[in-house]
Amino acid sequence: MYFAALLARTEDGWEASDTELDDVETLSDLTDLAREASVDEDTVLVFIEQEDAWFGVVRVDGEEDPRIFISDATAASRSSYGEILLTDELLGREPGAEDTIAALEELVGLDGTEDGEPETTPDNDNDDDDELDADAVPAGPLGDTGVLADLGLPEAELLMLRTDALVEIADALGAAEVLETVR
């Protein structure tokens, strides 16, 4: 079960709204959604939480690039909403490199075997298991740990959050009451 909400900073404090992510397929879509909720290009925070498995915070300040923090990248990678946040840039990958390699391998059939030959034989140990996967998602927190520092939640405290994280974040920002109205 997921919970997603937007917190938009205004002159009068924070305004919260729950949000549906059904039409959001990319980080760009999510950023556009946040900018639509913005008043005078003020800060907008997008919270996404999957029942005690992981949470993510996306901060959008006007036209600046979004800043992202994910509490557990491995758990988020198993989630369709988490995959939206786990961009190539956040993971330190060359943008589109994975797609390009996969397309080339499919085009020329580079799977390392001859047609009709099995990929591994029972007599052969496959040493590939011992190698680190370059596309693996790192375990634990990932992203901008200072994403909320200037709003009242220091990096160290953000890294310690586990359950009910969004409530604790909203409390630190002085937005607990408005977040509770959409929860």
Short mmCIF file of C-alpha atoms in Angstrom, two decimals:
data_model
loop_
_atom_site.label_atom_id
_atom_site.label_comp_id
_atom_site.label_asym_id
_atom_site.label_seq_id
_atom_site.Cartn_x
_atom_site.Cartn_y
_atom_site.Cartn_z
CA MET A 1 0.00 0.00 0.00
CA TYR A 2 1.31 3.40 -0.98
CA PHE A 3 0.72 6.87 0.33
CA ALA A 4 1.63 9.92 -1.72
CA ALA A 5 1.18 13.57 -0.82
CA LEU A 6 2.31 17.00 -1.89
CA LEU A 7 3.31 19.69 0.58
CA ALA A 8 3.48 23.14 -0.97
CA ARG A 9 5.11 25.98 0.94
CA THR A 10 3.15 29.23 0.92
CA GLU A 11 3.33 32.58 2.70
CA ASP A 12 0.87 31.19 5.25
CA GLY A 13 2.75 27.94 5.89
CA TRP A 14 2.36 24.54 4.27
CA GLU A 15 -0.59 23.30 2.21
CA ALA A 16 -1.03 19.56 1.80
CA SER A 17 -2.83 17.52 -0.80
CA ASP A 18 -2.93 13.81 -1.37
CA THR A 19 -2.09 12.83 -4.87
CA GLU A 20 -2.66 9.96 -7.22
CA LEU A 21 0.41 8.75 -9.05
CA ASP A 22 -1.46 6.60 -11.58
CA ASP A 23 -0.58 8.94 -14.48
CA VAL A 24 3.01 9.52 -13.31
CA GLU A 25 5.49 7.44 -15.29
CA THR A 26 8.72 9.44 -15.01
CA LEU A 27 10.50 11.80 -12.66
CA SER A 28 9.68 14.56 -15.14
CA ASP A 29 5.94 13.80 -14.75
CA LEU A 30 6.31 13.90 -10.97
CA THR A 31 8.23 17.18 -11.13
CA ASP A 32 5.55 18.72 -13.35
CA LEU A 33 2.87 17.60 -10.86
CA ALA A 34 4.80 19.28 -8.05
CA ARG A 35 5.28 22.49 -10.00
CA GLU A 36 1.53 22.67 -10.67
CA ALA A 37 0.96 22.65 -6.90
CA SER A 38 3.51 25.41 -6.35
CA VAL A 39 2.49 28.90 -5.33
CA ASP A 40 4.84 31.54 -6.79
CA GLU A 41 7.48 28.86 -7.52
CA ASP A 42 7.89 28.14 -3.81
CA THR A 43 9.15 24.83 -2.47
CA VAL A 44 7.02 21.75 -3.04
CA LEU A 45 7.76 18.40 -1.43
CA VAL A 46 6.44 15.13 -2.81
CA PHE A 47 6.23 12.33 -0.27
CA ILE A 48 5.90 8.72 -1.34
CA GLU A 49 5.76 5.94 1.22
CA GLN A 50 5.30 2.19 0.93
CA GLU A 51 4.14 0.65 4.22
CA ASP A 52 7.30 0.62 6.33
CA ALA A 53 9.40 -0.65 3.40
CA TRP A 54 10.73 2.66 2.10
CA PHE A 55 9.93 6.33 1.65
CA GLY A 56 11.03 8.97 -0.78
CA VAL A 57 11.08 12.75 -0.73
CA VAL A 58 11.32 14.81 -3.89
CA ARG A 59 11.92 18.52 -3.45
CA VAL A 60 11.10 20.93 -6.24
CA ASP A 61 12.14 24.58 -5.90
CA GLY A 62 10.81 26.58 -8.85
CA GLU A 63 12.52 25.60 -12.08
CA GLU A 64 15.53 23.97 -10.40
CA ASP A 65 16.19 20.27 -10.89
CA PRO A 66 14.39 18.10 -8.35
CA ARG A 67 16.31 16.88 -5.33
CA ILE A 68 15.62 13.30 -4.28
CA PHE A 69 16.13 11.24 -1.15
CA ILE A 70 15.14 7.57 -0.86
CA SER A 71 15.32 5.77 2.50
CA ASP A 72 16.03 2.31 1.05
CA ALA A 73 17.03 2.14 -2.60
CA THR A 74 16.87 -1.65 -2.79
CA ALA A 75 13.29 -1.75 -1.50
CA ALA A 76 12.34 1.15 -3.76
CA SER A 77 13.77 -0.64 -6.80
CA ARG A 78 11.12 -3.33 -6.34
CA SER A 79 8.36 -0.73 -6.56
CA SER A 80 6.96 0.94 -9.65
CA TYR A 81 6.90 4.28 -7.83
CA GLY A 82 10.39 3.73 -6.51
CA GLU A 83 11.67 3.10 -10.02
CA ILE A 84 10.43 6.58 -10.97
CA LEU A 85 12.77 8.08 -8.36
CA LEU A 86 15.75 5.83 -9.08
CA THR A 87 17.07 7.76 -12.04
CA ASP A 88 20.31 6.96 -13.85
CA GLU A 89 21.79 10.16 -12.44
CA LEU A 90 20.87 9.24 -8.86
CA LEU A 91 22.37 5.78 -9.35
CA GLY A 92 25.54 7.18 -10.92
CA ARG A 93 24.91 5.57 -14.29
CA GLU A 94 25.37 7.01 -17.73
CA PRO A 95 21.86 8.09 -18.83
CA GLY A 96 20.38 5.56 -21.26
CA ALA A 97 23.46 3.32 -21.23
CA GLU A 98 21.53 0.29 -20.02
CA ASP A 99 18.93 0.70 -22.79
CA THR A 100 21.60 1.15 -25.47
CA ILE A 101 23.52 -1.97 -24.45
CA ALA A 102 20.34 -4.07 -24.26
CA ALA A 103 19.24 -2.85 -27.69
CA LEU A 104 22.62 -3.65 -29.25
CA GLU A 105 22.74 -7.11 -27.67
CA GLU A 106 19.25 -7.85 -28.93
CA LEU A 107 20.11 -6.54 -32.40
CA VAL A 108 23.18 -8.72 -32.84
CA GLY A 109 22.22 -11.59 -30.51
CA LEU A 110 25.24 -11.25 -28.22
CA ASP A 111 24.29 -13.66 -25.48
CA GLY A 112 27.63 -15.47 -25.56
CA THR A 113 26.27 -18.70 -27.02
CA GLU A 114 25.79 -20.24 -30.41
CA ASP A 115 22.25 -20.71 -31.67
CA GLY A 116 20.67 -23.67 -29.96
CA GLU A 117 23.50 -24.01 -27.42
CA PRO A 118 22.46 -23.78 -23.76
CA GLU A 119 23.74 -20.74 -21.89
CA THR A 120 25.29 -22.82 -19.10
CA THR A 121 26.13 -26.47 -18.81
CA PRO A 122 25.74 -28.56 -15.66
CA ASP A 123 29.51 -29.21 -15.59
CA ASN A 124 30.39 -25.51 -15.75
CA ASP A 125 30.31 -23.29 -12.73
CA ASN A 126 29.05 -19.89 -13.69
CA ASP A 127 31.51 -17.40 -12.20
CA ASP A 128 29.26 -14.47 -13.14
CA ASP A 129 27.51 -14.87 -9.79
CA ASP A 130 30.67 -13.78 -8.01
CA GLU A 131 30.98 -10.55 -9.98
CA LEU A 132 29.31 -7.38 -8.82
CA ASP A 133 26.40 -6.33 -11.01
CA ALA A 134 27.11 -2.86 -12.37
CA ASP A 135 23.37 -2.24 -12.56
CA ALA A 136 22.71 -3.25 -8.96
CA VAL A 137 20.93 -0.74 -6.78
CA PRO A 138 22.84 0.06 -3.59
CA ALA A 139 21.29 -1.03 -0.31
CA GLY A 140 20.16 1.63 2.14
CA PRO A 141 19.60 5.35 1.75
CA LEU A 142 20.33 7.07 -1.53
CA GLY A 143 20.23 10.62 -2.78
CA ASP A 144 20.42 14.09 -1.30
CA THR A 145 20.53 13.65 2.49
CA GLY A 146 20.44 17.43 2.94
CA VAL A 147 17.19 17.78 1.01
CA LEU A 148 15.31 18.98 4.11
CA ALA A 149 18.15 20.44 6.21
CA ASP A 150 17.24 24.10 5.59
CA LEU A 151 13.59 23.32 6.37
CA GLY A 152 14.29 21.96 9.85
CA LEU A 153 15.30 18.31 9.42
CA PRO A 154 19.09 17.77 9.58
CA GLU A 155 20.76 15.04 7.51
CA ALA A 156 21.51 12.84 10.53
CA GLU A 157 17.87 12.82 11.62
CA LEU A 158 16.63 12.06 8.10
CA LEU A 159 18.95 9.07 7.89
CA MET A 160 17.62 7.68 11.19
CA LEU A 161 13.95 7.68 10.14
CA ARG A 162 12.32 4.30 9.49
CA THR A 163 8.63 3.86 10.35
CA ASP A 164 6.14 6.72 10.27
CA ALA A 165 8.88 8.72 8.59
CA LEU A 166 6.54 11.09 6.76
CA VAL A 167 4.80 12.02 10.00
CA GLU A 168 8.16 12.77 11.63
CA ILE A 169 9.30 14.78 8.61
CA ALA A 170 6.08 16.80 8.55
CA ASP A 171 6.40 17.41 12.29
CA ALA A 172 9.96 18.73 11.86
CA LEU A 173 8.75 21.04 9.08
CA GLY A 174 5.80 22.29 11.14
CA ALA A 175 3.36 20.68 8.73
CA ALA A 176 2.11 17.69 10.73
CA GLU A 177 -1.46 18.98 11.04
CA VAL A 178 -1.86 19.71 7.32
CA LEU A 179 -0.35 16.36 6.33
CA GLU A 180 -2.72 14.57 8.72
CA THR A 181 -5.71 16.09 6.88
CA VAL A 182 -4.80 14.18 3.71
CA ARG A 183 -3.62 10.98 5.31
#
